CSV table of C-alpha atoms and ligand atoms in Angstrom, one decimal:
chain,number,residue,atom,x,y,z
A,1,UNK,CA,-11.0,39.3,-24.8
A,2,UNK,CA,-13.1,38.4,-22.1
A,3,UNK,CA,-11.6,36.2,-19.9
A,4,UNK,CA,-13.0,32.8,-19.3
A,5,UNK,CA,-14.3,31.9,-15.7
A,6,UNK,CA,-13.4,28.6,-13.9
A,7,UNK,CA,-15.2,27.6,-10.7
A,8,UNK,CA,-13.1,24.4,-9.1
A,9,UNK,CA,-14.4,22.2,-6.1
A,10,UNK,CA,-11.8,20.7,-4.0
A,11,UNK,CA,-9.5,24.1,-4.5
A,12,UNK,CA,-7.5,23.4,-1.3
A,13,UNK,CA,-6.5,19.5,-2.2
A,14,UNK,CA,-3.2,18.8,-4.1
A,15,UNK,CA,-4.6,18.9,-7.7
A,16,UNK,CA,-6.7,21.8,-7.3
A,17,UNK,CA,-3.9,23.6,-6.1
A,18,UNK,CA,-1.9,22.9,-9.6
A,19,UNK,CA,-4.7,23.4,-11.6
A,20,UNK,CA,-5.9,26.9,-10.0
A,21,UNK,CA,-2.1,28.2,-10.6
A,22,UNK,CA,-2.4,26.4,-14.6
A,23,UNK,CA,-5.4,28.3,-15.2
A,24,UNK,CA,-4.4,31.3,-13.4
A,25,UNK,CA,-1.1,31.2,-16.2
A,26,UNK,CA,-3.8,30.5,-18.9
A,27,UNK,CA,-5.7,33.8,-17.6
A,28,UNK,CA,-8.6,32.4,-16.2
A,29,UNK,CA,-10.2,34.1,-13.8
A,30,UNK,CA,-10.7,31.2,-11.0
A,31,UNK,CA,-12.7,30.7,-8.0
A,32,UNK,CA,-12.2,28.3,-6.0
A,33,UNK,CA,-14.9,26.2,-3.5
A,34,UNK,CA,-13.3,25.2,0.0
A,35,UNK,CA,-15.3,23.6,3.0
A,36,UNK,CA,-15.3,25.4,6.1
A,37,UNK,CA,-12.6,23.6,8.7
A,38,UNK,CA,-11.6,24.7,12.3
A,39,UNK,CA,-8.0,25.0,11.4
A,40,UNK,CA,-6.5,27.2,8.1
A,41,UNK,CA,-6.8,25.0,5.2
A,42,UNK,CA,-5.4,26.8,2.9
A,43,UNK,CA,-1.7,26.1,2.6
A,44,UNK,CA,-0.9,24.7,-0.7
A,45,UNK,CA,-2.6,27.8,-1.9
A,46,UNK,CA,-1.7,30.6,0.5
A,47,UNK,CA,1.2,31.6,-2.6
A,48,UNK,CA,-1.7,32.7,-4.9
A,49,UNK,CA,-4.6,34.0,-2.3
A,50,UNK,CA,-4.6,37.7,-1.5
A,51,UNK,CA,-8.4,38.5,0.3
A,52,UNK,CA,-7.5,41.7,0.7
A,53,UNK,CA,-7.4,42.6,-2.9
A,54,UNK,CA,-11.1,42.9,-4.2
A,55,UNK,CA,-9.2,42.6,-8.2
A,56,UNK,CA,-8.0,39.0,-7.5
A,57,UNK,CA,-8.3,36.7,-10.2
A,58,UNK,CA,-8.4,34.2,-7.5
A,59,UNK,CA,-11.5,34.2,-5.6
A,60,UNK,CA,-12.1,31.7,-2.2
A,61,UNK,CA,-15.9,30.8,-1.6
A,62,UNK,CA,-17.0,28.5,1.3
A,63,UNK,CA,-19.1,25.4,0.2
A,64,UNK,CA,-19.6,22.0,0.4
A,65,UNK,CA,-20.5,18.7,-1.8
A,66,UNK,CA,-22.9,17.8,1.0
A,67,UNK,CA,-24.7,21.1,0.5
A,68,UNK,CA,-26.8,21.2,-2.5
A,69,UNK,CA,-27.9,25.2,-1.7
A,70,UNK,CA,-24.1,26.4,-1.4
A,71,UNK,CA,-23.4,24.4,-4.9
A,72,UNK,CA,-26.5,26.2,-6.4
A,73,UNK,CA,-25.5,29.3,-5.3
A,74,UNK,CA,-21.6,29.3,-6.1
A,75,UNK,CA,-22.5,28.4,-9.7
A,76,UNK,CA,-25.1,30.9,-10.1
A,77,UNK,CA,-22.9,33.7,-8.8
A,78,UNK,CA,-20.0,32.9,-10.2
A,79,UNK,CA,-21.4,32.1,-13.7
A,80,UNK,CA,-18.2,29.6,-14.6
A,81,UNK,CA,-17.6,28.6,-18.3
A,82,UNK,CA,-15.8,25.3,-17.1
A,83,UNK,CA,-16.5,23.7,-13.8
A,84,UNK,CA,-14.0,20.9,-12.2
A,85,UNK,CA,-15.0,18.7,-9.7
A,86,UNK,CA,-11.7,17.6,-7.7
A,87,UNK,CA,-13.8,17.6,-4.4
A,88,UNK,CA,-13.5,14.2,-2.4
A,89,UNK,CA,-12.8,12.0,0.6
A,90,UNK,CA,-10.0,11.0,-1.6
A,91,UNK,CA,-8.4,8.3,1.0
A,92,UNK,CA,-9.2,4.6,-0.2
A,93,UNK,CA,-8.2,3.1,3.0
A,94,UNK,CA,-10.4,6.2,4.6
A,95,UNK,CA,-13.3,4.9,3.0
A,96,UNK,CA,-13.3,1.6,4.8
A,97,UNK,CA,-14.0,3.4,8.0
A,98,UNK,CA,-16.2,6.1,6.4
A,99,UNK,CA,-18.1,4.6,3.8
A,100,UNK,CA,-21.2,6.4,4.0
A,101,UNK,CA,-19.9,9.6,4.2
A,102,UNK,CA,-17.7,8.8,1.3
A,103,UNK,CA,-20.7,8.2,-1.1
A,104,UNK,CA,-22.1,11.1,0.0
A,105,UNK,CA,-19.1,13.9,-1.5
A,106,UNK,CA,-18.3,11.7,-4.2
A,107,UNK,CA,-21.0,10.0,-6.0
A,108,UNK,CA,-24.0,12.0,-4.9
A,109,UNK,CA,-21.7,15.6,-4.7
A,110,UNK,CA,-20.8,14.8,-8.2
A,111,UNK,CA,-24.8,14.3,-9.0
A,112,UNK,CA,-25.4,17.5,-6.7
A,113,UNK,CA,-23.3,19.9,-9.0
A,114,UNK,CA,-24.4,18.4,-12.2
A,115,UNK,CA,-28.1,19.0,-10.8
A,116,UNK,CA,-27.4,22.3,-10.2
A,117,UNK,CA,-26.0,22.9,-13.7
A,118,UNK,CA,-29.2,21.4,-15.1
A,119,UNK,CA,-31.8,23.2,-12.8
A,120,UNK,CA,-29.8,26.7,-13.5
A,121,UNK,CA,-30.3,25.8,-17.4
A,122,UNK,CA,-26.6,25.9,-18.0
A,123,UNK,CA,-26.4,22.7,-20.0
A,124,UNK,CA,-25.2,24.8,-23.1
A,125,UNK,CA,-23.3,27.1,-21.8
A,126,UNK,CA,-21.2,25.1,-19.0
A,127,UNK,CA,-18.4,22.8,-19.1
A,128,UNK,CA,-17.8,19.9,-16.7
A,129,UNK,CA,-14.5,17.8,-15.3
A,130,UNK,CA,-15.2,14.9,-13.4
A,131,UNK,CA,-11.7,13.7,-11.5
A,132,UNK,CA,-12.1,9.8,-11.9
A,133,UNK,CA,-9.7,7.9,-11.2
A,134,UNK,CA,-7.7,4.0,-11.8
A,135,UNK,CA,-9.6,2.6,-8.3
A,136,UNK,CA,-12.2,2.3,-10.2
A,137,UNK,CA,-10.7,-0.6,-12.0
A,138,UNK,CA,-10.0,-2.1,-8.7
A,139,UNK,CA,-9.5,-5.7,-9.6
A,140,UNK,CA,-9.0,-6.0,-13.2
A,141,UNK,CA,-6.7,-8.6,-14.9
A,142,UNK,CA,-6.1,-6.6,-18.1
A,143,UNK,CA,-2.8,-5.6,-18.7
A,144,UNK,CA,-3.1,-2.4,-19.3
A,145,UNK,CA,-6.1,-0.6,-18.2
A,146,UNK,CA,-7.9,2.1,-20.7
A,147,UNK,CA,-11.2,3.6,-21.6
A,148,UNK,CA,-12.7,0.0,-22.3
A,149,UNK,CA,-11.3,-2.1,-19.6
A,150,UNK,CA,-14.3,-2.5,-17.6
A,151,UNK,CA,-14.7,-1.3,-13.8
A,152,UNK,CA,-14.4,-3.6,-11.3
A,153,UNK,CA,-14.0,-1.2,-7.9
A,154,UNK,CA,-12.3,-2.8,-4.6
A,155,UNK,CA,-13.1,0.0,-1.9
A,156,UNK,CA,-16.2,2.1,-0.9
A,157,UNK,CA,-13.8,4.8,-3.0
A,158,UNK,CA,-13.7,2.9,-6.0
A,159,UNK,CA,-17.4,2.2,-5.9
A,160,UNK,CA,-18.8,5.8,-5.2
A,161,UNK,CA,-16.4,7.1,-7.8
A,162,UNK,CA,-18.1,4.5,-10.7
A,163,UNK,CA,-21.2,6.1,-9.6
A,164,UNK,CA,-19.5,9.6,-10.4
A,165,UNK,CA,-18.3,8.4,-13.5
A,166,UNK,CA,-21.4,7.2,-14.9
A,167,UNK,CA,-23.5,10.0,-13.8
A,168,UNK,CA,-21.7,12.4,-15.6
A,169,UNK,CA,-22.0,9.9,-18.5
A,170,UNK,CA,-25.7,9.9,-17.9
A,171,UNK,CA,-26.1,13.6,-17.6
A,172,UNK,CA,-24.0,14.2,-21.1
A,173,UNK,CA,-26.1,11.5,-23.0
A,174,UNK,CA,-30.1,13.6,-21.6
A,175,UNK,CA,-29.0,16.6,-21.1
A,176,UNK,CA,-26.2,16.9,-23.5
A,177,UNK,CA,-24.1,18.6,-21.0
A,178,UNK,CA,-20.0,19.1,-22.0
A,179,UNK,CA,-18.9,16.5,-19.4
A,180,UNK,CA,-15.7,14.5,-19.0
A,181,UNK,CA,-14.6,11.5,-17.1
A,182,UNK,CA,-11.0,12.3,-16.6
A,183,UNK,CA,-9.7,8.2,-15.8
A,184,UNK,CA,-6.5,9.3,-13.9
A,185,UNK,CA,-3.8,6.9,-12.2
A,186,UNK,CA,-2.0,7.5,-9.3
A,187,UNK,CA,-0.3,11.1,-9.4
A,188,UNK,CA,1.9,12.8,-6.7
A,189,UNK,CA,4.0,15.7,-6.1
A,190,UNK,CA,5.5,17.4,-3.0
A,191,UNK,CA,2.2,18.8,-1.9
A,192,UNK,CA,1.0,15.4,-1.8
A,193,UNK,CA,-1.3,14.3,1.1
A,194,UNK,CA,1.2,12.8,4.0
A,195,UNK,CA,-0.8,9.8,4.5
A,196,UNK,CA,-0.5,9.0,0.3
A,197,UNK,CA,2.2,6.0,0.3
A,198,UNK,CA,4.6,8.3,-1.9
A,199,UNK,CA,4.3,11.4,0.3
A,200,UNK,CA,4.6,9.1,4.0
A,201,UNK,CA,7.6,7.6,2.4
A,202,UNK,CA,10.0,10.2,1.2
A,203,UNK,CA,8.9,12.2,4.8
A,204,UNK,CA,9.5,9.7,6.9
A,205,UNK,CA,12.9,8.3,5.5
A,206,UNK,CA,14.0,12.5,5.5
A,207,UNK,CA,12.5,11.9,9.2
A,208,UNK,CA,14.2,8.9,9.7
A,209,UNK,CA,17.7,10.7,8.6
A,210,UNK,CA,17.6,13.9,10.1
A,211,UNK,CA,16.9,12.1,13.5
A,212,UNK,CA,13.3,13.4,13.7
A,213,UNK,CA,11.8,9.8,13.5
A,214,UNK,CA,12.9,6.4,14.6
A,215,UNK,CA,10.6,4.0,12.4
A,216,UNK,CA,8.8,4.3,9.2
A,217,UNK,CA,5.5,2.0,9.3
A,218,UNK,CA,3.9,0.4,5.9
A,219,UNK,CA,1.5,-2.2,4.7
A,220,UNK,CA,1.2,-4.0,1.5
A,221,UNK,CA,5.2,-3.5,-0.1
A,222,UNK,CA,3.7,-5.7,-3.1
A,223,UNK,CA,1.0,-3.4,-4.7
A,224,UNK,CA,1.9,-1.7,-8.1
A,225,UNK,CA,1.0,1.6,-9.0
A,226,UNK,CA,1.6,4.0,-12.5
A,227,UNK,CA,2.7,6.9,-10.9
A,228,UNK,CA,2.7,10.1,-12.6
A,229,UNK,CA,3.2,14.1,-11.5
A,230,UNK,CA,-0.1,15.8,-10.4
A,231,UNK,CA,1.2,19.2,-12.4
A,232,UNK,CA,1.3,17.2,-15.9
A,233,UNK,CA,-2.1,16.2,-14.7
A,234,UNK,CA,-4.2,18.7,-14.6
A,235,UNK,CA,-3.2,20.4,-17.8
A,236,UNK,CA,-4.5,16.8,-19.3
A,237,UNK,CA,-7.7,18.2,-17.3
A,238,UNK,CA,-8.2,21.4,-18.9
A,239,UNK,CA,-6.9,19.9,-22.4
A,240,UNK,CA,-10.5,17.5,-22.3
A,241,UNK,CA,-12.5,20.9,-21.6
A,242,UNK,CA,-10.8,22.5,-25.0
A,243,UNK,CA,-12.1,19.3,-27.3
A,244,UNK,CA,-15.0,19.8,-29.4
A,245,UNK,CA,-16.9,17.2,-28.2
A,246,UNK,CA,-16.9,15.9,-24.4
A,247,UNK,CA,-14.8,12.4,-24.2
A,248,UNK,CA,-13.7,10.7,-21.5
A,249,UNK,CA,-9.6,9.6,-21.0
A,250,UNK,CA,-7.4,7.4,-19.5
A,251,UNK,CA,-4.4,9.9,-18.2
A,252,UNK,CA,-1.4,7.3,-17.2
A,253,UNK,CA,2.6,6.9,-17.8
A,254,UNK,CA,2.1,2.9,-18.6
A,255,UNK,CA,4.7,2.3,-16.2
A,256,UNK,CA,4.0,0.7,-12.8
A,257,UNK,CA,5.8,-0.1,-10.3
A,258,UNK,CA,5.9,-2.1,-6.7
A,259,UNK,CA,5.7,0.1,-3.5
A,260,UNK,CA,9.3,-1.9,-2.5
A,261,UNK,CA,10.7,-0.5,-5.7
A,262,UNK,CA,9.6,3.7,-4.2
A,263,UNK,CA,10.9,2.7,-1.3
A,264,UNK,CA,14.3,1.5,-2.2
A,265,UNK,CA,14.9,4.4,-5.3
A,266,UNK,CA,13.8,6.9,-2.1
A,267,UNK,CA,16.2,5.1,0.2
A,268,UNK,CA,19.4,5.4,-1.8
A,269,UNK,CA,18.3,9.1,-3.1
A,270,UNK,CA,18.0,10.4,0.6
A,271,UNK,CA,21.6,8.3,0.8
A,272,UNK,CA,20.3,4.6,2.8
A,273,UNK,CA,21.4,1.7,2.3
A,274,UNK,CA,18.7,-0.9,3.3
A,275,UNK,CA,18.6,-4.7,3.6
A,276,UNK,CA,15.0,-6.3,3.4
A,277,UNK,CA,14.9,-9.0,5.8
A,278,UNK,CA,11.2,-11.4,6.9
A,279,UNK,CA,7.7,-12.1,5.0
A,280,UNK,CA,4.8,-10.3,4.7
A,281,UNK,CA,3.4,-8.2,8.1
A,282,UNK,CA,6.9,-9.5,9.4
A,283,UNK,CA,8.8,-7.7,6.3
A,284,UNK,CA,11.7,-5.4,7.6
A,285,UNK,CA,14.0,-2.6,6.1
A,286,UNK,CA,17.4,-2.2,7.7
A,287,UNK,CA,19.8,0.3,7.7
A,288,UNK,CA,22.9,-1.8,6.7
A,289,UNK,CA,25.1,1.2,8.4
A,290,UNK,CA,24.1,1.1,12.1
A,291,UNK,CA,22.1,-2.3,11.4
A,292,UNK,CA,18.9,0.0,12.9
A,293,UNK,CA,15.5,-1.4,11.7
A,294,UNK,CA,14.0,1.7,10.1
A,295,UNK,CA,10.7,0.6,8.3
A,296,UNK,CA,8.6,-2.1,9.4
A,297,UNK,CA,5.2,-3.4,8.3
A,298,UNK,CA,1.7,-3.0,10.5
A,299,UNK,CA,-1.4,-4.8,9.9
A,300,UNK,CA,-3.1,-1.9,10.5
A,301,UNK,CA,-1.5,-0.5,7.1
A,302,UNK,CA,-3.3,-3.4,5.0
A,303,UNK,CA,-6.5,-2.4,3.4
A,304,UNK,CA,-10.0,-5.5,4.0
A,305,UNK,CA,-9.0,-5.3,-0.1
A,306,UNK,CA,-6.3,-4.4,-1.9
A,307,UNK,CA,-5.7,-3.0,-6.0
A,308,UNK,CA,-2.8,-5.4,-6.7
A,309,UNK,CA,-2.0,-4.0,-10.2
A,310,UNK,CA,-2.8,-0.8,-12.0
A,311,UNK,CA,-1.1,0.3,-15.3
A,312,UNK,CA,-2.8,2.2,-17.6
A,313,UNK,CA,-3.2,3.3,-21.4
A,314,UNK,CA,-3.0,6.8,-21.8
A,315,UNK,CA,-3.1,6.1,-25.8
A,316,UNK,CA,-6.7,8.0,-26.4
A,317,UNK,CA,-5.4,11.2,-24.6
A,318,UNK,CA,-1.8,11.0,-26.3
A,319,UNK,CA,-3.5,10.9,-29.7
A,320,UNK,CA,-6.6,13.3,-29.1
A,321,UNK,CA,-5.7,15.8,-26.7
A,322,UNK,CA,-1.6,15.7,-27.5
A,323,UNK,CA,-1.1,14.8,-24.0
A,324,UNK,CA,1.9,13.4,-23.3
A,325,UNK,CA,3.6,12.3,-19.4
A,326,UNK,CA,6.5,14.6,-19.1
A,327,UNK,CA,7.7,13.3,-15.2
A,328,UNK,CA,9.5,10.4,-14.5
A,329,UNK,CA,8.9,8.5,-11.3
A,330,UNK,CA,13.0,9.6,-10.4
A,331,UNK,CA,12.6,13.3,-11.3
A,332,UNK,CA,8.7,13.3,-9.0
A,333,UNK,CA,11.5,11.5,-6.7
A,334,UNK,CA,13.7,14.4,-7.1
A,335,UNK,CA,11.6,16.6,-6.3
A,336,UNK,CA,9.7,15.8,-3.4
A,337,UNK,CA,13.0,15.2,-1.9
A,338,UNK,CA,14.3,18.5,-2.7
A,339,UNK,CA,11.3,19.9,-1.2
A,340,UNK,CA,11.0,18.2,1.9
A,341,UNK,CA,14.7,19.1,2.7
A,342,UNK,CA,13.6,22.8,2.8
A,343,UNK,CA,12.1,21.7,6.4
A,344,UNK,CA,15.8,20.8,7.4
A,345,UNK,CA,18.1,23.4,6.2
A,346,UNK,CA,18.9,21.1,3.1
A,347,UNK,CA,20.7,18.6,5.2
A,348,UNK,CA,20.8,15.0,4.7
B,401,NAP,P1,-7.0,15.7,-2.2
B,401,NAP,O1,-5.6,16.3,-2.0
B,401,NAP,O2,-7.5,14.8,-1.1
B,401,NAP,O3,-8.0,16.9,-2.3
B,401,NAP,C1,-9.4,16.7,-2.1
B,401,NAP,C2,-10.1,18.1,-2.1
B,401,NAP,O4,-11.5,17.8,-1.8
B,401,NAP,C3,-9.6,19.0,-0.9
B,401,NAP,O5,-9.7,20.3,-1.4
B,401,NAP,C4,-10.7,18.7,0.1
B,401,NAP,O6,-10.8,19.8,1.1
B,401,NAP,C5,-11.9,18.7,-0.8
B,401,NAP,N1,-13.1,18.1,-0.1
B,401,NAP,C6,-13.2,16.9,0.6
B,401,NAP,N2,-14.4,16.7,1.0
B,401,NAP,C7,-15.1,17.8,0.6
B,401,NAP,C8,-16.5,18.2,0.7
B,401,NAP,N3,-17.4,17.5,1.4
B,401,NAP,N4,-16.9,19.3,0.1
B,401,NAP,C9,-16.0,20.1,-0.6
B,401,NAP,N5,-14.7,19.8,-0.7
B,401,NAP,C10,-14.3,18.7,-0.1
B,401,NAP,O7,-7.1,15.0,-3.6
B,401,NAP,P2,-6.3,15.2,-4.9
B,401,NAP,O8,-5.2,14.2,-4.9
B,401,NAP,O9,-6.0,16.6,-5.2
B,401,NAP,O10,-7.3,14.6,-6.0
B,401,NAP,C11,-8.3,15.4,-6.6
B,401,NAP,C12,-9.4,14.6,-7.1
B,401,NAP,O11,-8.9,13.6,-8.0
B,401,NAP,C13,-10.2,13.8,-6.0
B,401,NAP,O12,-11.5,13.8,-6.4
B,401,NAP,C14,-9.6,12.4,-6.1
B,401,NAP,O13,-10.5,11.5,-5.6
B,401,NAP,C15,-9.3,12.3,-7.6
B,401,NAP,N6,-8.1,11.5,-8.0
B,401,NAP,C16,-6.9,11.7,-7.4
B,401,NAP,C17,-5.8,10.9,-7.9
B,401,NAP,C18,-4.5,11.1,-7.3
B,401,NAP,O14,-3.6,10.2,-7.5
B,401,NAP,N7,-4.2,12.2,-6.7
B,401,NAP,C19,-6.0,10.0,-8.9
B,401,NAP,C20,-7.3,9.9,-9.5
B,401,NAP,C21,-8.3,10.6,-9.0
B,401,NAP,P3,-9.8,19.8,2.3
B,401,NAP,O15,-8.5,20.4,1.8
B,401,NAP,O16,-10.5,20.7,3.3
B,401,NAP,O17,-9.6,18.4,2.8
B,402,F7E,O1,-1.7,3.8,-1.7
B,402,F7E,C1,0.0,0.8,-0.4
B,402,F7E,C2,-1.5,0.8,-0.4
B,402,F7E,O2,-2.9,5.5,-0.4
B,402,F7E,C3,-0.9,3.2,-2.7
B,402,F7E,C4,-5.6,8.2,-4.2
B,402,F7E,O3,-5.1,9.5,-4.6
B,402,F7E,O4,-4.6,7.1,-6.0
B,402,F7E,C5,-4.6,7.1,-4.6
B,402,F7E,O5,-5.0,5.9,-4.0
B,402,F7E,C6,-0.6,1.8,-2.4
B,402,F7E,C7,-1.7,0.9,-1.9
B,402,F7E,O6,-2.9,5.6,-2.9
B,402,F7E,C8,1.0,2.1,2.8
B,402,F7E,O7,-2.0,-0.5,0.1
B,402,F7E,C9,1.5,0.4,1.6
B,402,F7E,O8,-1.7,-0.3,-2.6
B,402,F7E,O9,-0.8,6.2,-1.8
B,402,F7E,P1,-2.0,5.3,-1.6
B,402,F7E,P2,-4.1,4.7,-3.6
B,402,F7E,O10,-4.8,3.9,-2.6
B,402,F7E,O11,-3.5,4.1,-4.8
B,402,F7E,C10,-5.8,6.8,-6.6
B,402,F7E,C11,-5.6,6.7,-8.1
B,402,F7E,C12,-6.9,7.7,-6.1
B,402,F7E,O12,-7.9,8.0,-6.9
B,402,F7E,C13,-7.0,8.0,-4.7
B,402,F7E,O13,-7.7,9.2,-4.5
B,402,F7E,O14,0.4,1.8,-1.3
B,402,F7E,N1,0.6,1.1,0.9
B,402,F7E,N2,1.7,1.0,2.8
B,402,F7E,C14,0.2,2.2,1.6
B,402,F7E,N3,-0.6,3.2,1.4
B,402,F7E,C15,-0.8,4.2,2.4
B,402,F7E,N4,-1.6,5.2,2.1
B,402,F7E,N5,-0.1,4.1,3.5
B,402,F7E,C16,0.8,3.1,3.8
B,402,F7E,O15,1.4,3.1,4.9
């Protein structure tokens, strides 16, 4: 059987490193789109890239969602059967301070590919995953968020990925392109970004330990996030490219929790035990041992507008695509832990 093609953008980021090595299992043949940087970029995938050997089924092209020609050409050459768009400037906070640019990879590089599948005539033959994400319901009061709650985006992030999300709705309805608005909540793992709150934490307590670090610095303790594990994640991703007809899905564990709550699970996993002491930017973690303060809060930490509350309703995608969470937030715990200790002989 001929093996199906898969072209992802954003190849080099944390989900498009588990979903290249998903598909790869699946026996995909998959190339993978990464920008051009001036150091290797390349790390969370360096396990599964050989560019030596011309049989790969994992093939590295440079490109860029700024660059309509190198979108063009990628798709033409590589001739994909489904086509994931993980590419962004994924950083909420980021996007304060580089709002322009922002827009530019994430709404208009999501209109650029879907272009380019249009002007190539591929609207029959091509599917297309849109990574969406909870920001975009930003300051909702529902409950539980799902596929009706309606947007309401805090951040320059939030708003350029509603404009993602709806152009791919837009493109579906004229064109009748196979697109998908994947909606998903906050998702980690240990290849995580190391400014992502989940990722800075569980480093810099390990840090903190092993002697490496003196203070961990954090903003907003009070925020709650539905955090799941980016490898149950993607397969929800290819699962909405296996429907009949194109959908989009909420992809959520319905549990949330505060980022105080991550901190303290982390603390007494890596073996701390902390007193909170103070208010708000004056909030404090001590280590009740040598009465050391080892995590403090920093204005600059606190975003012009903060998502208070996200818990979403993963209902559609449990009943449709049999998707179910399969990581708690103490076994993604777990196992960043056990990861990050590989950088320090296993010691704690
Ligand atoms: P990530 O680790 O930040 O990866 C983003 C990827 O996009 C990286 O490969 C990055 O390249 C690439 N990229 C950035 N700008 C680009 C550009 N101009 N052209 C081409 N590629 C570019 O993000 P992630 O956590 O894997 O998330 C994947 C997608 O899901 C993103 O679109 C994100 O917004 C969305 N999302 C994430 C979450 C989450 O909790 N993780 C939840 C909902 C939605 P470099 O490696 O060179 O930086
Ligand atoms: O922040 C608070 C911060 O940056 C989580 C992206 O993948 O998920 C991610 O966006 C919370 C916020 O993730 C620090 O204020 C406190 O309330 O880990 P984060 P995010 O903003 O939720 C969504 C679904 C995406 O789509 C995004 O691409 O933690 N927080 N202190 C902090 N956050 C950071 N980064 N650093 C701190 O020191």
């Amino acid at each position: 059987m001929k093996k199906k093609i898969a072209l992802i953008f954003g190849v080099t980021g944390q989900d498009g490193a588990y979903l290249s090595k998903f598909l790869l299992k699946k026996n995909y043949k998959v190339y993978g789109v990464k920008r051009r940087s001036s150091i290797i970029n390349t790390s969370r995938i360096d396990d599964i890239y050989n560019d030596i050997n011309s049989k790969s089924n994992f093939v590295l092209f440079y490109g860029d969602l700024t660059d309509s020609s190198s979108i063009l050409s990628l798709i033409k050459k590589t001739k994909p059967d489904e086509i994931y768009n993980l590419a962004a400037q994924s950083h909420v906070q980021v996007s304060f301070e580089v709002p322009e640019y922002s827009a530019e990879v994430n709404s208009v590089g999501t209109l650029r590919i879907l272009e380019a599948i249009k002007n190539l005539g591929l609207e029959k033959k091509v599917k297309f995953y849109q990574a969406g994400t909870s920001e975009m319901f930003g300051k909702t009061k529902e409950k539980f968020q799902n596929e009706s709650t309606p947007f309401y985006p805090a951040s320059p992030y939030g708003v350029s990925k509603v404009f993602a999300h709806w152009i791919t709705v837009n493109y579906r309805e004229a064109y009748k392109i196979f697109a998908c608005n994947g909606v998903l909540f906050n998702h980690e793992s240990p290849i995580r970004g190391e400014t992502f709150v989940t990722k800075k934490i569980i480093q810099g307590l390990i840090r903190i330990k092993n002697g490496n670090q003196k203070k961990l610095f954090l903003g907003n303790l009070y925020s709650k996030r539905d955090w799941g594990h980016a490898r149950d994640y993607v397969e929800a991703m290819w699962k909405m490219l296996q429907q009949k007809k194109p959908a989009d899905y909420v992809i959520a564990t319905g549990k949330t929790f505060t980022i105080k709550e991550f901190v303290n699970k982390a603390a007494k996993k890596i073996g701390f035990k902390i007193r909170w002491v103070g208010n708000g930017v004056n909030e404090k973690a001590i280590d009740i041992k040598n009465k050391k303060v080892i995590i403090e809060c920093k204005k600059r930490y606190f975003r012009p507008v903060e998502v208070d509350y996200l818990k979403g309703n993963a209902n559609k995608a449990k009943k449709l695509l049999k998707w179910f969470p399969k990581t708690s937030l103490d076994k993604l715990i777990d196992e960043m832990i056990r990861y990050e200790l590989k950088f320090y002989n296993d010691k704690l």
